[in-house]
Amino acid sequence: GDQNQGAVFLREFTLIRRESLHDDFLSDLLHNHKTEDPSSRTARSEEDRDSLWDAWGSWSECSRTCGGGASYSLRRCLSSKTCEGRNIRYRTCSNVDCPPEAGDFRAQQCSAHNDVKYQGQFYEWLPVSNDPDNPCSLKCQARGAALVVELAPKVLDGTRCYTESLDMCISGLCQVRRKALPYKPFFLIPPLR
């Protein structure tokens, strides 16, 4: 409902939606989010106290250990009325470079399918990057063959949308990543229509 509208806090980078949000996006996150003990909730800010929202929950684990990942936090509407704003916020995390031996993140996800038969045969899978139609799906090509397959509808959070860009995929959607200005510690993203 409308409780998914509003602002998102990001400490280091702004993530701006490149395409419209799918209905199953928030339900996926809510379904996979661990249930918290209400006493572990963060203290409610002045802004939250005057609204119909509960305090923000703790941040999820980072989706990656290096190379830039994403973490999210949830809150719930305390009213039967419509709450203004979003019930989810993101921040980037693990923004340190990965060691060279770690390899490409998308390539790692493709190679994870090397030991799984596809149409009765094993393949060595290589990443297909920079897909303009769906940059956040896991498309891989079989080495030495013209076979290109979507092995997963979504890459893991923190995967770059395009090889020469800092934009990252979060829950299957490409988010534009921009450096925060030094005088502005956080950004608000306008609500979806």
Coordinates of N, CA, C and O in Angstrom, one line a residue:
G1 N 0.8 -1.2 0.0 CA 0.0 0.0 0.0 C 0.8 1.2 0.0 O 2.0 1.3 -0.3
D2 N 0.2 2.4 0.4 CA 0.9 3.6 0.4 C 2.0 3.7 1.5 O 2.8 4.6 1.5
Q3 N 2.0 2.7 2.4 CA 3.1 2.8 3.5 C 4.5 2.5 2.9 O 5.5 2.7 3.5
N4 N 4.6 2.1 1.6 CA 5.8 1.9 1.0 C 6.4 3.2 0.3 O 7.3 3.1 -0.4
Q5 N 5.7 4.3 0.5 CA 6.1 5.5 -0.1 C 7.0 6.3 0.8 O 7.0 6.2 2.0
G6 N 7.9 7.2 0.2 CA 8.6 8.1 1.0 C 10.1 8.1 0.8 O 10.6 8.0 -0.3
A7 N 10.9 8.3 1.9 CA 12.3 8.6 1.8 C 13.1 7.4 2.2 O 12.7 6.6 3.0
V8 N 14.3 7.5 1.7 CA 15.3 6.4 2.0 C 16.6 7.1 2.5 O 17.1 8.1 1.8
F9 N 17.2 6.7 3.6 CA 18.4 7.3 4.1 C 19.6 6.5 3.6 O 19.6 5.3 3.7
L10 N 20.6 7.2 3.1 CA 21.8 6.5 2.7 C 23.0 7.3 3.1 O 23.1 8.5 2.8
R11 N 23.9 6.7 3.9 CA 25.0 7.4 4.5 C 26.1 7.8 3.4 O 26.5 8.9 3.4
E12 N 26.5 6.9 2.6 CA 27.6 7.2 1.7 C 27.2 7.4 0.3 O 27.9 8.2 -0.4
F13 N 26.2 6.8 -0.2 CA 25.8 7.0 -1.6 C 24.3 7.1 -1.7 O 23.6 6.6 -0.9
T14 N 23.8 7.7 -2.8 CA 22.4 7.8 -3.1 C 22.1 6.7 -4.1 O 22.9 6.6 -5.1
L15 N 21.1 6.0 -3.9 CA 20.6 5.0 -4.9 C 19.3 5.5 -5.4 O 18.4 5.7 -4.6
I16 N 19.2 5.7 -6.7 CA 18.0 6.2 -7.3 C 17.4 5.1 -8.2 O 18.1 4.6 -9.0
R17 N 16.1 4.8 -8.1 CA 15.5 3.8 -8.9 C 15.6 4.1 -10.4 O 15.3 5.1 -10.8
R18 N 16.1 3.1 -11.2 CA 16.2 3.3 -12.6 C 14.9 2.9 -13.3 O 14.6 3.3 -14.4
E19 N 14.1 2.0 -12.7 CA 12.9 1.6 -13.3 C 11.9 1.5 -12.2 O 12.2 1.5 -11.0
S20 N 10.6 1.3 -12.5 CA 9.6 1.3 -11.5 C 9.7 0.0 -10.6 O 10.2 -1.0 -11.0
L21 N 9.3 0.2 -9.4 CA 9.4 -0.9 -8.4 C 8.3 -2.0 -8.6 O 7.2 -1.6 -8.8
H22 N 8.7 -3.2 -8.6 CA 7.8 -4.3 -8.8 C 7.1 -4.6 -7.5 O 7.6 -4.4 -6.4
D23 N 5.8 -5.0 -7.5 CA 5.0 -5.3 -6.3 C 5.7 -6.3 -5.4 O 5.6 -6.2 -4.2
D24 N 6.4 -7.3 -6.0 CA 7.0 -8.3 -5.1 C 8.3 -7.9 -4.5 O 8.8 -8.6 -3.7
F25 N 8.8 -6.7 -4.8 CA 10.1 -6.3 -4.3 C 10.1 -6.2 -2.8 O 10.9 -6.8 -2.1
L26 N 9.2 -5.4 -2.2 CA 9.2 -5.3 -0.8 C 8.8 -6.6 -0.1 O 9.3 -6.9 1.0
S27 N 7.8 -7.3 -0.7 CA 7.4 -8.5 0.0 C 8.6 -9.5 0.0 O 8.7 -10.3 1.0
D28 N 9.4 -9.5 -1.0 CA 10.6 -10.4 -1.0 C 11.5 -10.0 0.2 O 12.0 -10.9 0.9
L29 N 11.8 -8.7 0.4 CA 12.6 -8.3 1.4 C 12.0 -8.5 2.8 O 12.7 -9.0 3.7
L30 N 10.7 -8.3 2.9 CA 10.0 -8.5 4.2 C 10.0 -10.0 4.5 O 10.2 -10.4 5.7
H31 N 9.8 -10.8 3.5 CA 9.8 -12.3 3.7 C 11.2 -12.8 4.2 O 11.2 -13.7 5.0
N32 N 12.2 -12.2 3.6 CA 13.6 -12.7 4.0 C 14.2 -12.0 5.2 O 15.3 -12.3 5.6
H33 N 13.5 -11.0 5.7 CA 14.1 -10.2 6.8 C 13.8 -11.0 8.1 O 12.8 -11.5 8.4
K34 N 14.9 -11.0 9.0 CA 14.8 -11.7 10.2 C 13.8 -10.9 11.2 O 13.9 -9.7 11.2
T35 N 13.0 -11.7 11.9 CA 12.2 -11.0 12.9 C 13.0 -10.5 14.1 O 13.9 -11.2 14.6
E36 N 12.8 -9.3 14.5 CA 13.6 -8.7 15.6 C 12.8 -8.7 16.9 O 11.6 -8.6 16.9
D37 N 13.5 -8.7 17.9 CA 13.0 -8.4 19.2 C 12.7 -6.9 19.3 O 13.6 -6.1 19.0
P38 N 11.5 -6.5 19.6 CA 11.2 -5.0 19.6 C 12.2 -4.2 20.5 O 12.5 -3.1 20.3
S39 N 12.8 -4.9 21.6 CA 13.7 -4.1 22.4 C 15.0 -3.9 21.7 O 15.8 -3.0 22.1
S40 N 15.3 -4.5 20.6 CA 16.5 -4.3 19.8 C 16.3 -3.1 18.8 O 17.3 -2.8 18.1
R41 N 15.1 -2.6 18.7 CA 14.9 -1.5 17.8 C 15.7 -0.3 18.2 O 15.9 -0.1 19.4
T42 N 16.1 0.5 17.2 CA 16.8 1.7 17.5 C 15.9 2.7 18.1 O 14.7 2.7 18.0
A43 N 16.4 3.7 18.9 CA 15.6 4.7 19.5 C 14.9 5.5 18.5 O 15.5 5.8 17.4
R44 N 13.7 5.9 18.7 CA 12.9 6.6 17.8 C 13.4 8.1 17.7 O 13.6 8.7 18.7
S45 N 13.6 8.6 16.5 CA 14.1 10.0 16.4 C 13.0 10.9 16.6 O 11.8 10.5 16.6
E46 N 13.3 12.2 16.7 CA 12.3 13.2 16.8 C 11.3 13.1 15.7 O 10.1 13.2 15.9
E47 N 11.8 13.0 14.5 CA 11.0 12.9 13.3 C 10.0 11.7 13.4 O 8.8 11.8 13.0
D48 N 10.5 10.5 13.8 CA 9.6 9.3 13.9 C 8.6 9.5 15.0 O 7.5 8.9 14.9
R49 N 8.9 10.2 16.1 CA 8.0 10.3 17.2 C 6.7 11.0 16.8 O 5.7 10.7 17.3
D50 N 6.8 11.9 15.9 CA 5.6 12.7 15.5 C 4.9 12.0 14.3 O 3.9 12.5 13.9
S51 N 5.4 10.8 13.9 CA 4.7 10.2 12.8 C 4.0 8.9 13.3 O 4.0 8.6 14.4
L52 N 3.5 8.2 12.3 CA 2.8 6.9 12.6 C 3.7 5.7 12.5 O 3.2 4.6 12.5
W53 N 5.0 5.9 12.3 CA 6.0 4.8 12.1 C 6.6 4.4 13.4 O 6.9 5.2 14.3
D54 N 6.9 3.1 13.5 CA 7.8 2.6 14.5 C 9.2 3.0 14.2 O 9.5 3.5 13.1
A55 N 10.1 2.8 15.1 CA 11.5 3.2 14.9 C 12.1 2.2 13.8 O 11.6 1.1 13.6
W56 N 13.2 2.7 13.1 CA 13.8 1.8 12.1 C 14.5 0.7 12.8 O 15.0 0.8 13.9
G57 N 14.4 -0.5 12.2 CA 15.1 -1.7 12.7 C 16.6 -1.6 12.4 O 17.1 -0.7 11.8
S58 N 17.3 -2.6 12.9 CA 18.7 -2.7 12.7 C 19.0 -3.0 11.2 O 18.1 -3.5 10.5
W59 N 20.2 -2.7 10.8 CA 20.6 -2.9 9.4 C 20.9 -4.4 9.2 O 21.4 -5.1 10.0
S60 N 20.5 -4.8 8.0 CA 20.7 -6.2 7.6 C 22.2 -6.4 7.4 O 23.0 -5.4 7.3
E61 N 22.7 -7.6 7.3 CA 24.1 -7.9 6.9 C 24.3 -7.4 5.5 O 23.4 -7.3 4.7
C62 N 25.5 -7.0 5.2 CA 25.9 -6.5 3.9 C 25.8 -7.6 2.9 O 26.1 -8.8 3.2
S63 N 25.3 -7.3 1.7 CA 25.2 -8.4 0.7 C 26.6 -8.8 0.2 O 26.6 -9.9 -0.4
R64 N 27.6 -8.1 0.4 CA 29.0 -8.5 0.0 C 30.0 -8.1 1.1 O 29.7 -7.3 1.9
T65 N 31.1 -8.8 1.0 CA 32.2 -8.5 2.0 C 33.2 -7.5 1.5 O 34.0 -6.9 2.2
C66 N 33.2 -7.2 0.2 CA 34.0 -6.2 -0.5 C 33.4 -5.8 -1.8 O 32.5 -6.5 -2.3
G67 N 34.0 -4.8 -2.4 CA 33.5 -4.4 -3.7 C 32.2 -3.6 -3.8 O 31.7 -3.3 -4.9
G68 N 31.6 -3.3 -2.7 CA 30.4 -2.5 -2.6 C 29.2 -3.4 -2.6 O 28.9 -4.1 -3.6
G69 N 28.5 -3.4 -1.5 CA 27.2 -4.1 -1.4 C 26.1 -3.2 -0.9 O 26.3 -2.0 -0.8
A70 N 25.0 -3.8 -0.5 CA 23.9 -3.1 0.0 C 23.4 -3.7 1.3 O 23.4 -4.9 1.5
S71 N 22.9 -2.8 2.2 CA 22.3 -3.3 3.4 C 20.9 -2.5 3.5 O 20.8 -1.4 3.0
Y72 N 19.9 -3.1 4.2 CA 18.7 -2.4 4.3 C 18.2 -2.5 5.8 O 18.6 -3.3 6.6
S73 N 17.2 -1.6 6.0 CA 16.6 -1.5 7.3 C 15.1 -1.3 7.1 O 14.7 -0.6 6.1
L74 N 14.3 -1.9 8.0 CA 12.8 -1.8 7.8 C 12.2 -1.1 9.0 O 12.8 -1.1 10.1
R75 N 11.0 -0.6 8.8 CA 10.2 -0.1 9.9 C 8.7 -0.4 9.6 O 8.4 -0.8 8.4
R76 N 7.9 -0.4 10.6 CA 6.5 -0.7 10.3 C 5.6 0.4 10.7 O 5.9 1.2 11.6
C77 N 4.5 0.5 10.0 CA 3.4 1.5 10.3 C 2.7 1.1 11.5 O 2.2 -0.1 11.6
L78 N 2.5 2.0 12.5 CA 1.8 1.7 13.7 C 0.3 2.0 13.7 O -0.3 1.9 14.7
S79 N -0.1 2.4 12.6 CA -1.5 2.9 12.5 C -2.3 2.1 11.5 O -1.7 1.5 10.5
S80 N -3.6 2.1 11.6 CA -4.4 1.5 10.6 C -4.6 2.5 9.4 O -5.1 2.1 8.4
K81 N -4.2 3.7 9.7 CA -4.2 4.7 8.6 C -3.0 4.5 7.7 O -2.1 3.8 8.0
T82 N -3.0 5.3 6.7 CA -1.8 5.2 5.7 C -0.7 6.0 6.3 O -0.9 7.2 6.7
C83 N 0.5 5.4 6.4 CA 1.7 6.1 6.8 C 2.4 6.7 5.6 O 2.4 6.1 4.5
E84 N 2.9 8.0 5.7 CA 3.6 8.6 4.6 C 5.1 8.2 4.7 O 5.6 8.1 5.8
G85 N 5.7 7.9 3.6 CA 7.1 7.5 3.6 C 7.2 6.0 3.3 O 6.2 5.3 3.1
R86 N 8.4 5.6 3.3 CA 8.7 4.2 3.0 C 9.0 3.4 4.2 O 9.4 3.9 5.2
N87 N 8.8 2.1 4.1 CA 9.1 1.2 5.2 C 10.5 0.5 5.1 O 10.8 -0.3 5.8
I88 N 11.3 1.0 4.1 CA 12.6 0.4 3.8 C 13.5 1.5 3.4 O 13.2 2.5 2.8
R89 N 14.8 1.3 3.9 CA 15.8 2.3 3.5 C 17.1 1.4 3.2 O 17.2 0.3 3.7
Y90 N 18.0 2.0 2.4 CA 19.2 1.3 2.0 C 20.4 2.1 2.3 O 20.4 3.3 2.4
R91 N 21.5 1.4 2.5 CA 22.8 2.1 2.5 C 23.8 1.2 1.8 O 23.6 0.0 1.8
T92 N 24.9 1.8 1.3 CA 25.9 0.9 0.8 C 26.9 0.5 1.9 O 26.9 1.1 2.9
C93 N 27.6 -0.6 1.6 CA 28.5 -1.1 2.7 C 29.6 -1.9 2.0 O 29.5 -2.1 0.7
S94 N 30.6 -2.3 2.7 CA 31.8 -3.0 2.2 C 32.3 -2.4 0.9 O 32.6 -3.0 -0.1
N95 N 32.6 -1.0 1.0 CA 33.0 -0.3 -0.1 C 34.5 -0.3 -0.3 O 35.1 0.6 -0.9
V96 N 35.2 -1.4 0.2 CA 36.6 -1.5 0.0 C 36.8 -2.4 -1.2 O 36.0 -3.3 -1.5
D97 N 37.9 -2.2 -2.0 CA 38.1 -3.0 -3.2 C 38.3 -4.5 -2.8 O 38.9 -4.8 -1.7
C98 N 37.9 -5.4 -3.6 CA 38.1 -6.8 -3.4 C 39.6 -7.1 -3.9 O 40.1 -6.5 -4.8
P99 N 40.2 -8.1 -3.3 CA 41.5 -8.5 -3.7 C 41.4 -9.0 -5.2 O 40.4 -9.6 -5.6
P100 N 42.5 -8.8 -6.0 CA 42.4 -9.2 -7.4 C 42.0 -10.7 -7.6 O 41.3 -11.0 -8.6
E101 N 42.4 -11.6 -6.7 CA 42.1 -13.0 -6.9 C 40.7 -13.3 -6.7 O 40.2 -14.4 -7.0
A102 N 39.9 -12.4 -6.1 CA 38.5 -12.6 -5.9 C 37.7 -12.7 -7.2 O 36.7 -13.4 -7.3
G103 N 38.1 -12.0 -8.2 CA 37.5 -12.1 -9.5 C 36.2 -11.2 -9.6 O 35.8 -10.6 -8.6
D104 N 35.6 -11.3 -10.7 CA 34.4 -10.5 -11.0 C 33.2 -11.1 -10.3 O 33.0 -12.3 -10.3
F105 N 32.4 -10.3 -9.6 CA 31.2 -10.8 -8.8 C 30.2 -11.5 -9.7 O 29.7 -12.5 -9.3
R106 N 29.9 -10.9 -10.9 CA 28.9 -11.6 -11.8 C 29.5 -12.9 -12.2 O 28.8 -13.9 -12.3
A107 N 30.8 -13.0 -12.5 CA 31.4 -14.2 -13.0 C 31.4 -15.3 -11.9 O 31.1 -16.5 -12.2
Q108 N 31.5 -14.9 -10.6 CA 31.4 -15.8 -9.5 C 30.0 -16.4 -9.5 O 29.9 -17.6 -9.2
Q109 N 29.0 -15.6 -9.7 CA 27.6 -16.1 -9.7 C 27.4 -17.1 -10.8 O 26.7 -18.1 -10.6
C110 N 27.9 -16.8 -12.0 CA 27.8 -17.7 -13.1 C 28.5 -19.0 -12.8 O 27.9 -20.1 -13.0
S111 N 29.7 -18.9 -12.3 CA 30.5 -20.2 -12.1 C 29.9 -21.0 -11.0 O 30.2 -22.2 -11.0
A112 N 29.1 -20.5 -10.2 CA 28.4 -21.3 -9.1 C 27.5 -22.3 -9.8 O 27.1 -23.3 -9.1
H113 N 27.1 -22.2 -11.1 CA 26.2 -23.1 -11.8 C 27.0 -24.1 -12.6 O 26.4 -25.0 -13.2
N114 N 28.4 -24.1 -12.5 CA 29.2 -25.0 -13.3 C 28.9 -26.5 -12.9 O 29.1 -27.4 -13.8
D115 N 28.6 -26.7 -11.7 CA 28.4 -28.1 -11.2 C 26.9 -28.6 -11.3 O 26.5 -29.5 -10.6
V116 N 26.1 -27.8 -12.0 CA 24.7 -28.1 -12.1 C 24.4 -28.4 -13.6 O 24.8 -27.6 -14.5
K117 N 23.8 -29.5 -13.8 CA 23.5 -29.9 -15.2 C 22.4 -28.9 -15.8 O 21.4 -28.6 -15.2
Y118 N 22.7 -28.5 -17.0 CA 21.7 -27.7 -17.8 C 21.3 -28.5 -19.0 O 22.2 -28.8 -19.8
Q119 N 20.1 -28.9 -19.2 CA 19.6 -29.7 -20.3 C 20.5 -30.9 -20.4 O 20.9 -31.3 -21.5
G120 N 20.7 -31.6 -19.3 CA 21.5 -32.8 -19.2 C 23.0 -32.8 -19.4 O 23.6 -33.8 -19.6
Q121 N 23.5 -31.6 -19.4 CA 24.9 -31.4 -19.7 C 25.6 -30.4 -18.7 O 24.9 -29.4 -18.3
F122 N 26.8 -30.6 -18.4 CA 27.6 -29.6 -17.5 C 28.2 -28.6 -18.5 O 28.7 -29.0 -19.5
Y123 N 28.2 -27.3 -18.1 CA 28.9 -26.3 -18.8 C 29.7 -25.4 -17.9 O 29.5 -25.4 -16.7
E124 N 30.7 -24.8 -18.4 CA 31.5 -23.8 -17.7 C 30.9 -22.4 -18.1 O 30.9 -22.1 -19.3
W125 N 30.3 -21.7 -17.1 CA 29.5 -20.5 -17.4 C 30.3 -19.3 -17.3 O 31.0 -19.1 -16.3
L126 N 30.2 -18.4 -18.2 CA 30.9 -17.1 -18.2 C 29.8 -16.0 -18.2 O 28.7 -16.1 -18.8
P127 N 30.1 -14.9 -17.5 CA 29.1 -13.8 -17.4 C 28.8 -13.1 -18.7 O 29.7 -12.9 -19.6
V128 N 27.6 -12.7 -18.9 CA 27.1 -11.9 -20.0 C 26.8 -10.5 -19.3 O 25.8 -10.5 -18.5
S129 N 27.6 -9.5 -19.6 CA 27.4 -8.2 -18.9 C 26.8 -7.2 -19.8 O 26.8 -7.4 -21.0
N130 N 26.4 -6.1 -19.2 CA 25.9 -4.9 -19.9 C 24.6 -5.2 -20.8 O 24.5 -4.6 -21.8
D131 N 23.7 -6.0 -20.3 CA 22.5 -6.3 -21.0 C 21.6 -5.0 -20.8 O 21.1 -4.7 -19.7
P132 N 21.3 -4.3 -21.9 CA 20.5 -3.1 -21.8 C 19.0 -3.4 -21.4 O 18.4 -2.5 -20.8
D133 N 18.5 -4.6 -21.7 CA 17.1 -4.9 -21.4 C 16.9 -5.3 -20.0 O 15.9 -5.0 -19.4
N134 N 17.9 -6.0 -19.4 CA 17.7 -6.4 -18.0 C 19.1 -6.6 -17.4 O 19.6 -7.7 -17.3
P135 N 19.8 -5.5 -16.9 CA 21.1 -5.6 -16.4 C 21.2 -6.3 -15.1 O 22.4 -6.6 -14.7
C136 N 20.1 -6.6 -14.4 CA 20.2 -7.2 -13.1 C 19.8 -8.7 -13.1 O 19.6 -9.3 -12.1
S137 N 19.6 -9.3 -14.3 CA 19.4 -10.7 -14.3 C 20.7 -11.4 -14.5 O 21.7 -10.8 -15.0
L138 N 20.8 -12.6 -14.1 CA 22.1 -13.4 -14.2 C 22.1 -14.2 -15.5 O 21.6 -15.3 -15.6
K139 N 22.6 -13.5 -16.6 CA 22.7 -14.2 -17.9 C 24.2 -14.6 -18.0 O 25.1 -13.9 -17.8
C140 N 24.3 -15.9 -18.4 CA 25.6 -16.5 -18.6 C 25.7 -17.2 -19.9 O 24.7 -17.7 -20.4
Q141 N 26.9 -17.3 -20.4 CA 27.2 -18.0 -21.7 C 28.1 -19.2 -21.4 O 29.0 -19.1 -20.7
A142 N 27.7 -20.3 -22.1 CA 28.5 -21.6 -21.9 C 29.8 -21.4 -22.7 O 29.8 -20.9 -23.9
R143 N 30.9 -21.7 -22.0 CA 32.2 -21.5 -22.7 C 32.3 -22.4 -23.9 O 31.9 -23.5 -23.9
G144 N 32.8 -21.7 -25.0 CA 32.9 -22.5 -26.3 C 31.6 -22.8 -27.0 O 31.6 -23.5 -28.0
A145 N 30.5 -22.2 -26.6 CA 29.2 -22.4 -27.3 C 28.5 -21.1 -27.4 O 28.8 -20.1 -26.7
A146 N 27.5 -21.1 -28.3 CA 26.7 -19.9 -28.5 C 25.5 -19.8 -27.5 O 24.7 -19.0 -27.6
L147 N 25.5 -20.8 -26.6 CA 24.4 -20.9 -25.6 C 24.5 -19.8 -24.6 O 25.4 -19.7 -23.8
V148 N 23.4 -18.9 -24.5 CA 23.3 -17.9 -23.5 C 22.0 -18.1 -22.7 O 21.0 -18.3 -23.4
V149 N 22.1 -18.2 -21.4 CA 21.0 -18.6 -20.6 C 20.8 -17.7 -19.4 O 21.8 -17.2 -18.8
E150 N 19.6 -17.3 -19.0 CA 19.4 -16.6 -17.8 C 19.3 -17.7 -16.7 O 18.3 -18.4 -16.6
L151 N 20.3 -17.7 -15.9 CA 20.4 -18.7 -14.8 C 19.7 -18.3 -13.5 O 19.5 -19.1 -12.7
A152 N 19.4 -17.0 -13.4 CA 18.7 -16.5 -12.3 C 18.0 -15.2 -12.7 O 18.6 -14.4 -13.4
P153 N 16.8 -14.9 -12.2 CA 16.1 -13.7 -12.6 C 16.8 -12.4 -12.0 O 16.6 -11.3 -12.5
K154 N 17.5 -12.6 -10.9 CA 18.2 -11.5 -10.2 C 19.6 -11.9 -9.8 O 19.8 -13.0 -9.3
V155 N 20.5 -11.0 -10.1 CA 21.9 -11.2 -9.5 C 21.8 -10.8 -8.1 O 20.9 -10.3 -7.6
L156 N 22.9 -11.2 -7.3 CA 23.0 -10.9 -5.9 C 23.1 -9.4 -5.7 O 23.7 -8.7 -6.5
D157 N 22.5 -8.8 -4.6 CA 22.6 -7.4 -4.3 C 24.1 -7.0 -4.3 O 24.9 -7.7 -3.7
G158 N 24.4 -5.8 -4.9 CA 25.7 -5.3 -4.9 C 26.4 -5.6 -6.2 O 27.5 -5.1 -6.5
T159 N 25.8 -6.4 -7.1 CA 26.4 -6.7 -8.4 C 26.3 -5.4 -9.3 O 25.2 -4.8 -9.3
R160 N 27.3 -5.0 -10.0 CA 27.3 -3.9 -10.8 C 26.3 -4.1 -12.0 O 26.3 -5.2 -12.6
C161 N 25.5 -3.1 -12.3 CA 24.6 -3.2 -13.4 C 25.3 -3.3 -14.7 O 25.0 -4.1 -15.6
Y162 N 26.3 -2.5 -14.8 CA 27.2 -2.4 -16.1 C 28.6 -2.4 -15.6 O 29.0 -1.8 -14.6
T163 N 29.5 -3.0 -16.4 CA 30.9 -3.1 -16.0 C 31.6 -1.8 -15.8 O 32.5 -1.7 -14.9
E164 N 31.3 -0.8 -16.5 CA 32.0 0.5 -16.4 C 31.2 1.5 -15.6 O 31.3 2.7 -15.8
S165 N 30.4 1.1 -14.6 CA 29.5 1.9 -13.8 C 29.5 1.5 -12.4 O 29.8 0.4 -12.0
L166 N 29.2 2.5 -11.5 CA 29.1 2.2 -10.1 C 27.7 1.8 -9.7 O 27.4 1.5 -8.6
D167 N 26.7 1.9 -10.7 CA 25.4 1.5 -10.5 C 25.3 0.1 -10.0 O 26.1 -0.7 -10.5
M168 N 24.4 -0.2 -9.0 CA 24.4 -1.6 -8.5 C 23.0 -2.1 -8.5 O 22.0 -1.3 -8.5
C169 N 22.9 -3.4 -8.6 CA 21.6 -4.1 -8.6 C 21.2 -4.4 -7.1 O 22.0 -4.8 -6.3
I170 N 19.9 -4.0 -6.8 CA 19.4 -4.3 -5.5 C 18.0 -4.9 -5.7 O 17.2 -4.3 -6.4
S171 N 17.8 -6.1 -5.3 CA 16.6 -6.9 -5.5 C 16.1 -6.9 -6.9 O 15.0 -6.7 -7.2
G172 N 17.1 -7.1 -7.8 CA 16.8 -7.2 -9.2 C 16.6 -5.9 -10.0 O 16.2 -5.9 -11.2
L173 N 16.7 -4.8 -9.3 CA 16.5 -3.5 -10.0 C 17.8 -2.7 -10.0 O 18.6 -2.7 -9.0
C174 N 18.2 -2.0 -11.1 CA 19.4 -1.2 -11.2 C 19.2 0.1 -10.5 O 18.3 0.8 -10.8
Q175 N 20.1 0.4 -9.5 CA 20.0 1.6 -8.8 C 21.2 2.5 -9.2 O 22.3 2.0 -9.2
V176 N 21.0 3.8 -9.4 CA 22.1 4.7 -9.8 C 22.8 5.1 -8.5 O 22.1 5.4 -7.5
R177 N 24.1 5.0 -8.5 CA 24.9 5.3 -7.3 C 25.6 6.6 -7.5 O 26.4 6.7 -8.5
R178 N 25.5 7.5 -6.6 CA 26.1 8.8 -6.7 C 26.8 9.1 -5.4 O 26.3 8.9 -4.4
K179 N 28.0 9.7 -5.5 CA 28.8 10.1 -4.3 C 28.0 11.1 -3.5 O 27.5 12.0 -4.1
A180 N 28.0 11.0 -2.2 CA 27.4 12.0 -1.4 C 28.2 13.3 -1.3 O 29.5 13.2 -1.3
L181 N 27.6 14.4 -1.2 CA 28.4 15.6 -1.1 C 28.8 15.8 0.4 O 28.1 15.4 1.3
P182 N 30.0 16.4 0.6 CA 30.5 16.4 2.0 C 29.6 17.1 3.0 O 29.5 16.8 4.2
Y183 N 28.9 18.1 2.5 CA 28.0 18.9 3.4 C 26.6 18.3 3.6 O 25.8 18.8 4.4
K184 N 26.3 17.2 2.9 CA 25.0 16.6 3.0 C 25.2 15.2 3.4 O 25.5 14.3 2.6
P185 N 25.0 14.9 4.7 CA 25.2 13.5 5.2 C 24.3 12.4 4.7 O 24.6 11.3 4.8
F186 N 23.1 12.8 4.3 CA 22.2 11.8 3.8 C 21.3 12.4 2.7 O 21.2 13.6 2.5
F187 N 20.6 11.5 2.0 CA 19.8 11.9 0.9 C 18.4 11.3 1.1 O 18.2 10.3 1.6
L188 N 17.4 12.1 0.5 CA 16.0 11.6 0.5 C 15.7 11.3 -0.9 O 16.0 12.1 -1.8
I189 N 15.1 10.1 -1.1 CA 14.6 9.8 -2.5 C 13.1 10.0 -2.5 O 12.4 9.6 -1.6
P190 N 12.7 10.7 -3.5 CA 11.2 11.0 -3.6 C 10.4 9.8 -3.7 O 10.9 8.7 -4.2
P191 N 9.2 9.8 -3.2 CA 8.3 8.7 -3.2 C 7.9 8.3 -4.6 O 7.9 9.1 -5.5
L192 N 7.6 7.0 -4.8 CA 7.1 6.5 -6.1 C 5.7 6.9 -6.3 O 5.0 7.2 -5.3
R193 N 5.3 7.1 -7.5 CA 3.9 7.5 -7.8 C 3.0 6.3 -8.0 O 3.4 5.3 -8.5

